Coordinates of C-alpha atoms and ligand atoms in Angstrom, one line a residue:
X24 CA 26.2 -6.2 8.7
X25 CA 29.0 -8.4 7.4
X26 CA 26.4 -10.4 5.4
X27 CA 25.2 -7.2 3.7
X28 CA 28.7 -6.1 2.8
X29 CA 29.5 -9.6 1.4
X30 CA 26.4 -9.5 -0.6
X31 CA 27.2 -6.1 -2.0
X32 CA 30.7 -7.2 -2.9
X33 CA 29.3 -10.3 -4.7
X34 CA 26.8 -8.1 -6.6
X35 CA 29.6 -5.7 -7.7
X36 CA 31.9 -8.6 -8.6
X37 CA 29.2 -10.2 -10.7
X38 CA 28.7 -7.0 -12.7
X39 CA 32.4 -6.7 -13.6
X40 CA 32.8 -10.4 -14.3
X41 CA 29.8 -10.4 -16.6
X42 CA 31.1 -7.5 -18.7
X43 CA 32.3 -8.7 -22.1
X44 CA 35.3 -7.1 -23.7
X45 CA 34.2 -4.3 -25.8
X46 CA 35.8 -1.9 -28.2
X47 CA 36.5 1.6 -26.9
X48 CA 33.7 3.1 -28.8
X49 CA 31.0 0.6 -27.9
X50 CA 32.0 0.6 -24.3
X51 CA 31.7 4.4 -24.3
X52 CA 28.2 4.1 -25.8
X53 CA 27.2 1.5 -23.3
X54 CA 28.3 3.8 -20.5
X55 CA 25.8 6.4 -21.6
X56 CA 23.0 6.3 -19.0
X57 CA 20.2 4.0 -20.2
X58 CA 17.4 1.8 -19.0
X59 CA 17.9 -1.9 -18.8
X60 CA 15.7 -4.8 -17.9
X61 CA 17.4 -6.7 -15.1
X62 CA 15.3 -9.6 -13.9
X63 CA 11.9 -8.4 -12.8
X64 CA 12.9 -4.7 -12.8
X65 CA 13.7 -2.0 -15.4
X66 CA 16.6 -0.1 -13.9
X67 CA 18.6 3.0 -14.8
X68 CA 22.2 2.1 -15.6
X69 CA 24.7 4.9 -14.9
X70 CA 28.4 4.3 -15.6
X71 CA 27.7 0.7 -16.2
X72 CA 26.0 0.0 -12.9
X73 CA 22.3 0.2 -11.7
X74 CA 21.6 3.5 -10.1
X75 CA 18.7 4.4 -7.7
X76 CA 17.6 8.0 -8.1
X77 CA 17.3 9.6 -4.6
X78 CA 16.2 12.9 -6.0
X79 CA 14.6 16.2 -5.3
X80 CA 13.1 18.8 -7.7
X81 CA 14.1 22.4 -7.4
X82 CA 11.5 25.2 -7.3
X83 CA 10.9 26.4 -10.8
X84 CA 13.1 29.5 -10.8
X85 CA 16.0 28.3 -8.6
X86 CA 18.2 26.9 -11.4
X87 CA 17.9 30.1 -13.5
X88 CA 20.7 31.6 -11.3
X89 CA 24.0 29.9 -10.5
X90 CA 24.5 32.4 -7.7
X91 CA 21.2 31.4 -6.1
X92 CA 22.1 27.7 -6.5
X93 CA 25.6 28.0 -4.9
X94 CA 24.6 27.5 -1.3
X95 CA 21.8 25.0 -2.2
X96 CA 23.9 22.3 -3.7
X97 CA 25.7 21.3 -0.5
X98 CA 22.5 21.4 1.5
X99 CA 21.0 18.9 -0.9
X100 CA 23.9 16.6 -0.7
X101 CA 23.7 16.9 3.1
X102 CA 20.2 15.5 3.1
X103 CA 21.5 12.5 1.1
X104 CA 20.2 13.4 -2.3
X105 CA 22.2 11.8 -5.1
X106 CA 20.3 13.6 -7.9
X107 CA 18.8 17.0 -8.5
X108 CA 15.9 17.6 -10.9
X109 CA 16.6 21.0 -12.3
X110 CA 14.7 23.1 -14.9
X111 CA 16.5 24.3 -18.0
X112 CA 14.5 26.9 -19.8
X113 CA 14.2 27.6 -23.5
X114 CA 14.0 31.4 -22.9
X115 CA 17.4 31.5 -21.2
X116 CA 19.1 29.1 -23.5
X117 CA 17.9 30.7 -26.8
X118 CA 17.4 34.3 -26.0
X119 CA 17.5 35.2 -29.7
X120 CA 16.4 33.1 -32.6
X121 CA 19.3 30.7 -33.4
X122 CA 21.7 32.2 -30.7
X123 CA 22.3 29.9 -27.9
X124 CA 23.7 30.6 -24.4
X125 CA 24.7 27.5 -22.4
X126 CA 26.3 29.3 -19.5
X127 CA 23.5 28.3 -17.1
X128 CA 23.5 24.7 -18.3
X129 CA 27.3 24.5 -17.9
X130 CA 27.1 26.1 -14.4
X131 CA 24.5 23.7 -13.3
X132 CA 26.5 20.7 -14.4
X133 CA 29.6 22.1 -12.7
X134 CA 27.7 22.8 -9.5
X135 CA 26.3 19.3 -9.4
X136 CA 29.7 17.7 -10.1
X137 CA 31.4 19.7 -7.4
X138 CA 28.8 18.4 -4.9
X139 CA 28.8 14.8 -6.1
X140 CA 25.3 15.0 -7.4
X141 CA 23.8 13.9 -10.7
X142 CA 21.2 15.8 -12.7
X143 CA 17.9 15.2 -14.4
X144 CA 17.3 18.2 -16.6
X145 CA 13.7 19.3 -17.1
X146 CA 13.2 20.9 -20.5
X147 CA 10.9 23.8 -20.0
X148 CA 10.4 24.3 -23.7
X149 CA 7.0 24.7 -25.4
X150 CA 5.0 23.9 -22.3
X151 CA 5.2 24.2 -18.5
X152 CA 2.0 23.4 -16.6
X153 CA -0.1 23.8 -19.8
X154 CA 1.3 27.3 -20.5
X155 CA 4.2 28.5 -22.7
X156 CA 5.7 30.9 -20.2
X157 CA 9.2 29.6 -20.7
X158 CA 9.2 30.1 -24.5
X159 CA 11.6 32.9 -25.5
X160 CA 10.2 36.4 -26.0
X161 CA 10.9 36.2 -29.7
X162 CA 8.5 33.2 -29.8
X163 CA 5.9 34.7 -27.6
X164 CA 5.7 37.9 -29.5
X165 CA 5.4 36.3 -33.0
X166 CA 1.9 34.8 -32.8
X167 CA 1.6 34.5 -36.6
X168 CA 4.7 32.4 -36.8
X169 CA 4.1 30.6 -33.5
X170 CA 0.3 30.0 -33.2
X171 CA -1.5 29.5 -29.9
X172 CA -4.1 27.2 -28.5
X173 CA -7.5 28.9 -29.1
X174 CA -10.7 28.7 -27.1
X175 CA -14.0 27.7 -28.8
X176 CA -15.1 31.4 -28.8
X177 CA -11.9 32.3 -30.8
X178 CA -9.7 33.8 -28.1
X179 CA -6.0 33.1 -27.9
X180 CA -4.3 31.6 -24.9
X181 CA -0.7 31.8 -23.7
X182 CA -0.1 28.2 -24.9
X183 CA 1.7 27.2 -28.1
X184 CA -0.5 25.1 -30.2
X185 CA 0.7 21.5 -30.6
X186 CA -0.9 21.6 -34.1
X187 CA 1.8 24.0 -35.5
X188 CA 4.8 22.6 -37.4
X189 CA 6.6 25.8 -36.8
X190 CA 6.2 25.6 -33.0
X191 CA 7.5 22.0 -33.1
X192 CA 10.4 22.8 -35.4
X193 CA 11.6 25.7 -33.2
X194 CA 11.3 23.7 -30.0
X195 CA 13.0 20.6 -31.6
X196 CA 15.8 22.8 -32.9
X197 CA 16.5 24.2 -29.4
X198 CA 16.2 20.9 -27.7
X199 CA 18.6 19.2 -30.1
X200 CA 21.1 22.1 -29.5
X201 CA 20.7 21.4 -25.7
X202 CA 21.4 17.7 -26.1
X203 CA 24.3 18.3 -28.4
X204 CA 25.8 20.6 -25.9
X205 CA 25.2 18.3 -23.0
X206 CA 27.0 15.5 -24.9
X207 CA 30.0 17.8 -25.6
X208 CA 30.2 18.9 -22.0
X209 CA 29.1 15.8 -20.1
X210 CA 29.3 12.9 -22.5
X211 CA 32.2 11.3 -20.6
X212 CA 31.2 12.1 -17.0
X213 CA 27.4 11.5 -17.1
X214 CA 26.4 14.1 -14.6
X215 CA 23.2 14.4 -16.5
X216 CA 21.5 11.0 -16.4
X217 CA 18.0 11.7 -17.8
X218 CA 15.9 14.4 -19.3
X219 CA 12.2 15.3 -18.8
X220 CA 10.8 16.8 -22.0
X221 CA 8.3 19.6 -21.3
X222 CA 6.3 19.7 -18.0
X223 CA 2.7 18.8 -17.2
X224 CA 1.3 19.4 -20.6
X225 CA -2.4 19.6 -21.4
X226 CA -5.1 22.2 -21.9
X227 CA -7.6 23.9 -19.5
X228 CA -10.3 25.1 -19.1
X229 CA -11.6 23.5 -22.4
X230 CA -10.6 20.0 -23.2
X231 CA -9.1 20.7 -26.6
X232 CA -7.5 23.3 -28.8
X233 CA -10.1 25.0 -31.1
X234 CA -7.6 26.7 -33.5
X235 CA -8.4 26.1 -37.2
X236 CA -5.6 23.6 -37.5
X237 CA -6.9 21.7 -34.4
X238 CA -10.5 21.7 -35.8
X239 CA -9.2 20.3 -39.1
X240 CA -7.3 17.5 -37.4
X241 CA -10.3 16.8 -35.1
X242 CA -12.6 16.2 -38.1
X243 CA -9.9 14.1 -39.9
X244 CA -9.6 10.3 -39.5
X245 CA -7.9 9.0 -36.4
X246 CA -4.4 8.2 -37.6
X247 CA -3.9 4.6 -38.7
X248 CA -0.8 4.2 -36.5
X249 CA -3.0 4.7 -33.5
X250 CA -5.6 2.3 -34.7
X251 CA -2.9 -0.3 -35.5
X252 CA -1.4 0.1 -32.0
X253 CA -4.8 -0.4 -30.5
X254 CA -5.3 -3.6 -32.4
X255 CA -1.8 -4.9 -31.5
X256 CA -2.2 -4.1 -27.8
X257 CA -5.9 -5.0 -27.4
X258 CA -5.2 -7.4 -24.5
X259 CA -3.6 -4.9 -22.3
X260 CA -5.4 -1.6 -23.1
X261 CA -6.4 0.7 -20.3
X262 CA -10.1 -0.1 -19.5
X263 CA -11.3 3.5 -19.8
X264 CA -9.6 3.9 -23.2
X265 CA -10.9 0.6 -24.4
X266 CA -14.3 1.4 -23.0
X267 CA -14.6 4.6 -25.0
X268 CA -13.7 2.8 -28.3
X269 CA -16.1 -0.1 -27.5
X270 CA -19.1 2.1 -26.6
X271 CA -18.6 4.1 -29.8
X272 CA -19.1 0.9 -31.8
X273 CA -15.6 -0.7 -32.1
X274 CA -14.9 1.1 -35.4
X275 CA -11.6 0.5 -37.1
X276 CA -11.6 3.9 -38.8
X277 CA -13.4 7.2 -38.7
X278 CA -13.0 10.7 -37.2
X279 CA -12.2 11.1 -33.5
X280 CA -15.9 11.5 -32.6
X281 CA -16.8 8.5 -34.7
X282 CA -14.1 6.2 -33.3
X283 CA -14.2 7.3 -29.6
X284 CA -17.7 8.9 -29.3
X285 CA -18.8 12.5 -29.0
X286 CA -17.8 14.2 -25.7
X287 CA -15.0 15.8 -23.7
X288 CA -13.1 12.5 -23.1
X289 CA -12.6 12.2 -26.9
X290 CA -11.3 15.8 -26.9
X291 CA -8.8 14.8 -24.2
X292 CA -7.7 11.6 -26.1
X293 CA -7.3 13.7 -29.3
X294 CA -5.1 16.2 -27.5
X295 CA -3.1 13.4 -26.0
X296 CA -2.3 12.1 -29.4
X297 CA -1.2 15.4 -30.7
X298 CA 0.9 16.3 -27.7
X299 CA 2.5 12.9 -27.9
X300 CA 3.4 13.3 -31.6
X301 CA 4.8 16.8 -31.0
X302 CA 6.9 15.8 -27.9
X303 CA 8.0 12.7 -29.7
X304 CA 9.5 14.9 -32.4
X305 CA 11.2 17.1 -29.9
X306 CA 12.5 14.2 -27.9
X307 CA 13.6 12.4 -31.1
X308 CA 15.6 15.5 -32.2
X309 CA 17.3 15.5 -28.8
X310 CA 18.0 11.8 -28.8
X311 CA 19.6 11.9 -32.3
X312 CA 22.2 14.2 -30.6
X313 CA 22.6 12.4 -27.3
X314 CA 20.5 9.4 -26.4
X315 CA 19.8 9.8 -22.7
X316 CA 16.6 8.3 -21.2
X317 CA 13.7 10.7 -21.7
X318 CA 10.3 11.0 -20.2
X319 CA 7.4 13.4 -19.6
X320 CA 5.2 14.0 -16.6
X321 CA 1.5 14.3 -15.8
X322 CA -0.4 16.6 -13.5
X323 CA -2.9 14.1 -12.0
X324 CA -6.6 14.7 -11.8
X325 CA -8.7 15.1 -8.6
X326 CA -11.6 12.7 -8.1
X327 CA -14.6 13.4 -10.4
X328 CA -12.8 16.1 -12.4
X329 CA -13.9 16.2 -16.0
X330 CA -11.8 16.8 -19.1
X331 CA -11.1 20.5 -19.2
X332 CA -10.9 20.7 -15.4
X333 CA -7.6 18.9 -15.5
X334 CA -4.7 19.2 -17.9
X335 CA -6.5 17.5 -20.8
X336 CA -4.1 15.7 -23.2
X337 CA -1.5 15.0 -20.5
X338 CA -0.1 11.5 -20.0
X339 CA -2.8 10.3 -17.6
X340 CA -3.6 6.7 -16.9
X341 CA -6.5 6.6 -19.3
X342 CA -4.4 8.0 -22.2
X343 CA -1.2 6.2 -21.6
X344 CA -1.9 3.8 -24.5
X345 CA -2.2 6.8 -26.8
X346 CA 1.1 8.3 -25.4
X347 CA 2.9 5.0 -25.8
X348 CA 1.6 4.7 -29.4
X349 CA 2.5 8.3 -30.3
X350 CA 5.7 9.0 -28.4
X351 CA 8.1 6.0 -28.7
X352 CA 11.0 8.4 -28.2
X353 CA 10.0 8.7 -24.6
X354 CA 11.1 5.9 -22.3
X355 CA 8.3 6.3 -19.8
X356 CA 5.6 8.5 -18.5
X357 CA 5.6 9.8 -14.9
X358 CA 3.0 10.9 -12.4
X359 CA 3.5 14.0 -10.2
X360 CA 1.9 12.7 -7.0
X361 CA 0.6 15.4 -4.6
X362 CA -2.6 13.5 -3.8
X363 CA -3.0 11.5 -0.6
X364 CA -3.6 8.1 -2.2
X365 CA 0.0 7.6 -3.2
X366 CA -0.1 3.8 -3.5
X367 CA -3.1 3.9 -5.9
X368 CA -1.6 6.6 -8.2
X369 CA 1.9 5.1 -8.3
X370 CA 0.4 1.7 -9.1
X371 CA -1.3 3.2 -12.1
X372 CA 2.0 4.2 -13.6
X373 CA 3.8 0.9 -12.8
X374 CA 3.0 -1.0 -15.9
X375 CA 4.8 -3.3 -18.2
X376 CA 7.0 -1.1 -20.5
X377 CA 6.5 1.9 -18.1
X378 CA 9.0 1.8 -15.3
X379 CA 7.9 4.0 -12.4
X380 CA 9.8 7.3 -11.8
X381 CA 8.2 10.0 -9.7
X382 CA 9.7 13.4 -10.6
X383 CA 7.4 15.4 -8.3
X384 CA 5.8 14.4 -5.0
X385 CA 5.1 15.7 -1.5
X386 CA 8.3 15.6 0.6
X387 CA 8.9 15.8 4.4
X388 CA 7.4 12.9 6.5
X389 CA 4.9 12.0 3.7
X390 CA 7.6 11.6 1.1
X391 CA 9.8 9.9 3.7
X392 CA 7.3 7.0 3.8
X393 CA 6.2 7.1 0.2
X394 CA 9.7 6.7 -1.2
X395 CA 10.0 3.3 0.4
X396 CA 6.8 2.2 -1.3
X397 CA 7.8 3.4 -4.7
X398 CA 11.3 1.9 -4.6
X399 CA 10.6 -1.1 -2.4
X400 CA 7.2 -2.2 -3.8
X401 CA 7.0 -0.9 -7.3
X402 CA 10.7 -1.2 -8.4
X403 CA 10.8 2.5 -9.0
X404 CA 13.8 3.9 -10.8
X405 CA 13.7 6.9 -8.4
X406 CA 11.7 9.4 -6.4
X407 CA 11.9 13.1 -6.1
X408 CA 9.9 15.5 -3.9
X409 CA 9.1 18.9 -5.3
X410 CA 10.6 22.2 -4.0
X411 CA 13.5 20.4 -2.4
X412 CA 15.5 23.5 -2.0
X413 CA 12.8 24.7 0.4
X414 CA 13.1 28.4 -0.2
X415 CA 11.3 30.9 -2.3
X416 CA 8.1 28.9 -2.5
X417 CA 6.0 28.9 -5.5
X418 CA 2.3 29.5 -5.2
X419 CA 1.7 26.4 -3.0
X420 CA 1.1 27.7 0.5
X421 CA -0.7 24.4 1.3
X422 CA 2.8 22.8 1.2
X423 CA 4.8 24.6 3.8
X424 CA 8.5 24.6 3.6
X425 CA 10.3 22.5 6.1
X426 CA 13.6 21.0 7.1
X427 CA 13.2 17.7 5.2
X428 CA 14.6 15.9 8.3
X429 CA 12.3 12.9 7.8
X430 CA 13.1 12.7 4.1
X431 CA 16.8 12.9 4.9
X432 CA 16.6 10.0 7.3
X433 CA 14.9 7.9 4.6
X434 CA 17.4 8.9 2.0
X435 CA 20.3 8.1 4.4
X436 CA 18.9 4.5 4.7
X437 CA 18.2 4.1 1.0
X438 CA 21.6 5.5 0.0
X439 CA 23.3 3.0 2.3
X440 CA 21.2 0.1 1.0
X441 CA 21.0 1.2 -2.7
X442 CA 23.1 -1.6 -4.2
X443 CA 21.3 -4.3 -2.2
X444 CA 17.9 -2.8 -3.1
X445 CA 18.7 -2.7 -6.8
X446 CA 19.7 -6.4 -6.6
X447 CA 16.6 -7.3 -4.7
X448 CA 14.4 -5.3 -7.1
X449 CA 15.8 -7.4 -10.0
X450 CA 15.3 -10.7 -8.1
X451 CA 11.8 -9.7 -6.9
X452 CA 12.9 -10.2 -3.3
X453 CA 11.8 -6.8 -1.9
X454 CA 8.5 -5.6 -0.8
X455 CA 7.0 -2.6 1.2
X456 CA 3.9 -2.2 3.2
X457 CA 2.5 1.4 3.2
X458 CA 0.0 2.4 5.8
X459 CA -1.6 5.6 4.5
X460 CA -4.8 7.6 5.0
X461 CA -7.0 8.3 8.1
X462 CA -8.8 5.0 8.1
X463 CA -6.0 2.6 7.3
X464 CA -4.6 1.2 10.5
X465 CA -2.5 -1.7 9.2
X466 CA -1.1 -3.3 6.1
X467 CA 0.2 -6.7 5.2
X468 CA 2.5 -8.3 2.7
X469 CA 4.1 -11.7 2.0
X470 CA 7.8 -12.1 1.0
X471 CA 9.6 -15.4 1.0
X472 CA 8.4 -17.7 3.7
X473 CA 6.7 -15.1 5.9
X474 CA 3.8 -12.7 6.0
X475 CA 4.4 -9.4 7.7
X476 CA 1.7 -7.3 9.3
X477 CA 2.5 -3.6 10.1
X478 CA 0.2 -1.8 12.4
X479 CA 0.3 1.9 13.5
X480 CA 2.1 1.8 16.8
X481 CA -0.4 4.0 18.7
X482 CA -3.6 6.0 18.2
X483 CA -1.5 9.1 18.3
X484 CA -0.2 8.0 14.9
X485 CA -3.7 8.0 13.3
X486 CA -3.5 9.6 9.8
X487 CA 0.3 9.6 9.8
X488 CA 1.9 7.6 7.1
X489 CA 4.2 4.6 7.8
X490 CA 6.2 2.4 5.5
X491 CA 8.1 -0.8 6.2
X492 CA 10.4 -2.2 3.5
X493 CA 11.7 -5.8 3.6
X494 CA 14.6 -7.2 1.7
X495 CA 14.8 -11.0 1.7
X496 CA 18.5 -11.9 2.2
X497 CA 18.0 -15.6 3.2
X498 CA 15.2 -18.1 3.8
X499 CA 14.6 -16.7 7.3
X500 CA 16.4 -13.5 7.2
X501 CA 15.4 -9.9 6.2
X502 CA 16.8 -6.4 6.2
X503 CA 14.0 -4.1 7.4
X504 CA 13.8 -0.3 7.2
X505 CA 11.1 2.3 6.8
X506 CA 9.5 5.5 8.1
X507 CA 6.8 6.3 10.6
X508 CA 5.8 4.4 13.7
X509 CA 4.9 0.9 12.9
X510 CA 4.8 -2.3 14.9
X511 CA 5.5 -5.4 12.8
X512 CA 4.5 -9.0 13.5
X513 CA 5.2 -12.2 11.4
X514 CA 3.6 -15.5 10.5
X515 CA 4.8 -18.3 8.3
X516 CA 3.2 -18.7 4.9
X517 CA 4.8 -22.0 3.8
X518 CA 4.4 -25.6 5.0
X519 CA 6.2 -26.4 8.3
X520 CA 5.9 -25.4 12.0
X521 CA 3.0 -22.9 12.1
X522 CA 4.4 -20.1 14.4
X523 CA 7.1 -17.6 13.6
X524 CA 9.5 -16.3 16.4
X525 CA 12.3 -13.8 16.4
X526 CA 15.7 -15.4 16.5
X527 CA 17.4 -12.0 16.6
X528 CA 17.1 -8.4 15.7
X529 CA 20.2 -6.3 15.2
X530 CA 20.2 -2.6 14.7
X531 CA 22.5 -0.5 12.7
X532 CA 22.3 3.3 12.9
X533 CA 23.8 6.3 11.2
X534 CA 25.8 8.4 13.6
X535 CA 28.2 11.2 12.7
X536 CA 28.1 10.1 9.0
X537 CA 29.1 6.5 9.9
X538 CA 26.9 3.5 9.9
X539 CA 27.6 1.6 13.1
X540 CA 26.4 -1.7 14.5
X541 CA 24.5 -0.8 17.7
X542 CA 22.0 -2.7 19.9
X543 CA 20.9 -6.2 19.7
X544 CA 17.2 -5.6 20.4
X545 CA 15.3 -7.7 22.8
X546 CA 13.1 -7.3 25.9
X547 CA 11.0 -4.1 26.1
X548 CA 12.5 -2.9 22.7
X549 CA 10.9 -5.7 20.8
X550 CA 7.8 -6.5 22.9
X551 CA 9.6 -9.3 24.7
X552 CA 10.8 -10.9 21.5
X553 CA 7.4 -10.7 19.8
X554 CA 7.5 -7.7 17.4
X555 CA 9.8 -5.4 15.4
X556 CA 9.2 -1.7 16.0
X557 CA 10.0 1.0 13.5
X558 CA 10.2 4.4 15.2
X559 CA 10.5 7.7 13.3
X560 CA 12.0 9.6 16.2
X561 CA 15.1 7.4 16.2
X562 CA 18.3 8.0 14.2
X563 CA 18.2 6.6 10.6
X564 CA 18.2 2.9 11.3
X565 CA 18.3 -0.5 9.5
X566 CA 17.4 -3.8 11.2
X567 CA 18.6 -7.2 10.4
X568 CA 15.8 -9.6 11.4
X569 CA 16.2 -13.3 11.7
X570 CA 13.2 -15.5 12.2
X571 CA 12.6 -19.1 13.1
X572 CA 9.6 -21.4 13.4
X573 CA 8.1 -23.5 16.1
X574 CA 5.0 -25.4 17.1
Ligands
DGJ607 C1 3.6 21.1 -10.6 C2 4.6 21.6 -11.6 O1 5.0 20.6 -12.5 C3 5.8 22.2 -10.9 O2 6.7 22.7 -11.9 C4 5.4 23.2 -9.9 O3 4.7 24.3 -10.6 C5 4.5 22.6 -8.9 N1 3.3 22.0 -9.6 C6 4.1 23.6 -7.8 O4 3.3 23.0 -6.8

């Protein structure tokens, strides 16, 4: 492991050496957490250094009570989280119109600091899972001042309408107050590193709002900003978005139905634009107080679901162009991935100008493998299973609470390798193979001079997820880590002797909080020198693999 340590030191040294002298003020501004393009990856910079978010999102109500949170913080640190995603609700923060109470916010920041954790706050403002349940009572009760989304038969719903200026003003005012306060309390220490603005917005069971204001906007011309954005980005538009415009006759102006065709998908695109504009205003008001990276998240849709059956208007792959056009104050859009085809969904959000960050996902053994794919294949900024505190479950009995032992093992490895991973992300010298689903038995990738094939180790592993992450640290040398039971073989992919052999495999394990150099693997442990085996039953482990070639 001396090589890894040397590499880490070199990486750290190059950061400090490349820092130009700055004035006190500009150096303070540059220390505010921000996103930065570093080589082939967009990374989150915290305290001047790239930071990998090994996160977990709390159940919705946990962060409403500091007492409830007290025993949870150390448990989260013990499973190697470095960041907690914690809701901050409008109702608790502004219990009366214009009167703010930041005691919970302050307590969360203090609790995280005491446990060496960072925070991503989730602003539960106007919307949480399509509803407005977290709006303060004074907002909920005053439906004249704060109008609601309406159904086509004229009924109100418990959702603030994105077509109301008053709704937008009240939310922006509260969010700006929150960001101002975070800056005062935390502007030097940067415990809070990002903010999610609203949560899983959209409408159901109809694909759009039918309030009078919404109807009026729907029969008005599509805003020129959106049309212009479409023209300027025509080469990279999402195929479904482009398709709806093309099949409606490629019009450069007209109402929503004229430009995108009549039908529920147009309702969905229309809502996406108006949610984007609203949230852009809220996020912009917050950023003008304290410019932390901000994003919003999507509830994904199940196969064959139609607009109205899923959160219509949310930042889904087919409407990401609209969101990017309408909400430039947001730095990226995130998927909440509870579906089995993790690779496919995460790839849809890994786009130029949209770095991948997964604020909600399945945890346990599934998350333990998926995190390697997100971080090690798609250069993710971070990963965060939902319900990480594992108590007081929400209404999701299909996701039983557990110990998070498998996730903790993955996070222990990723925590140890974080600096090297970030460096390899930016160099494009990292890759992960994910074996997922019932039918997939093996996966393959190429990195540097070799192609790696990972196969489920036994039929008993059928359906279980496995991931193997490779970091190229030399022409024939790799750091390998992962989750699940996989057997890995190698073959050269560059000119030269055609067969790859193992020169050596060294194992490093986490024992009693220390990483120690352990076995040199050979014989039965590596199939008589022919394979590398990842085993989920072992202690958290990292392998240094050296290959050679022969004929
Ligand atoms: C997705 C939401 O965004 C979370 O806040 C939470 O409600 C989970 N669903 C529950 O599974």
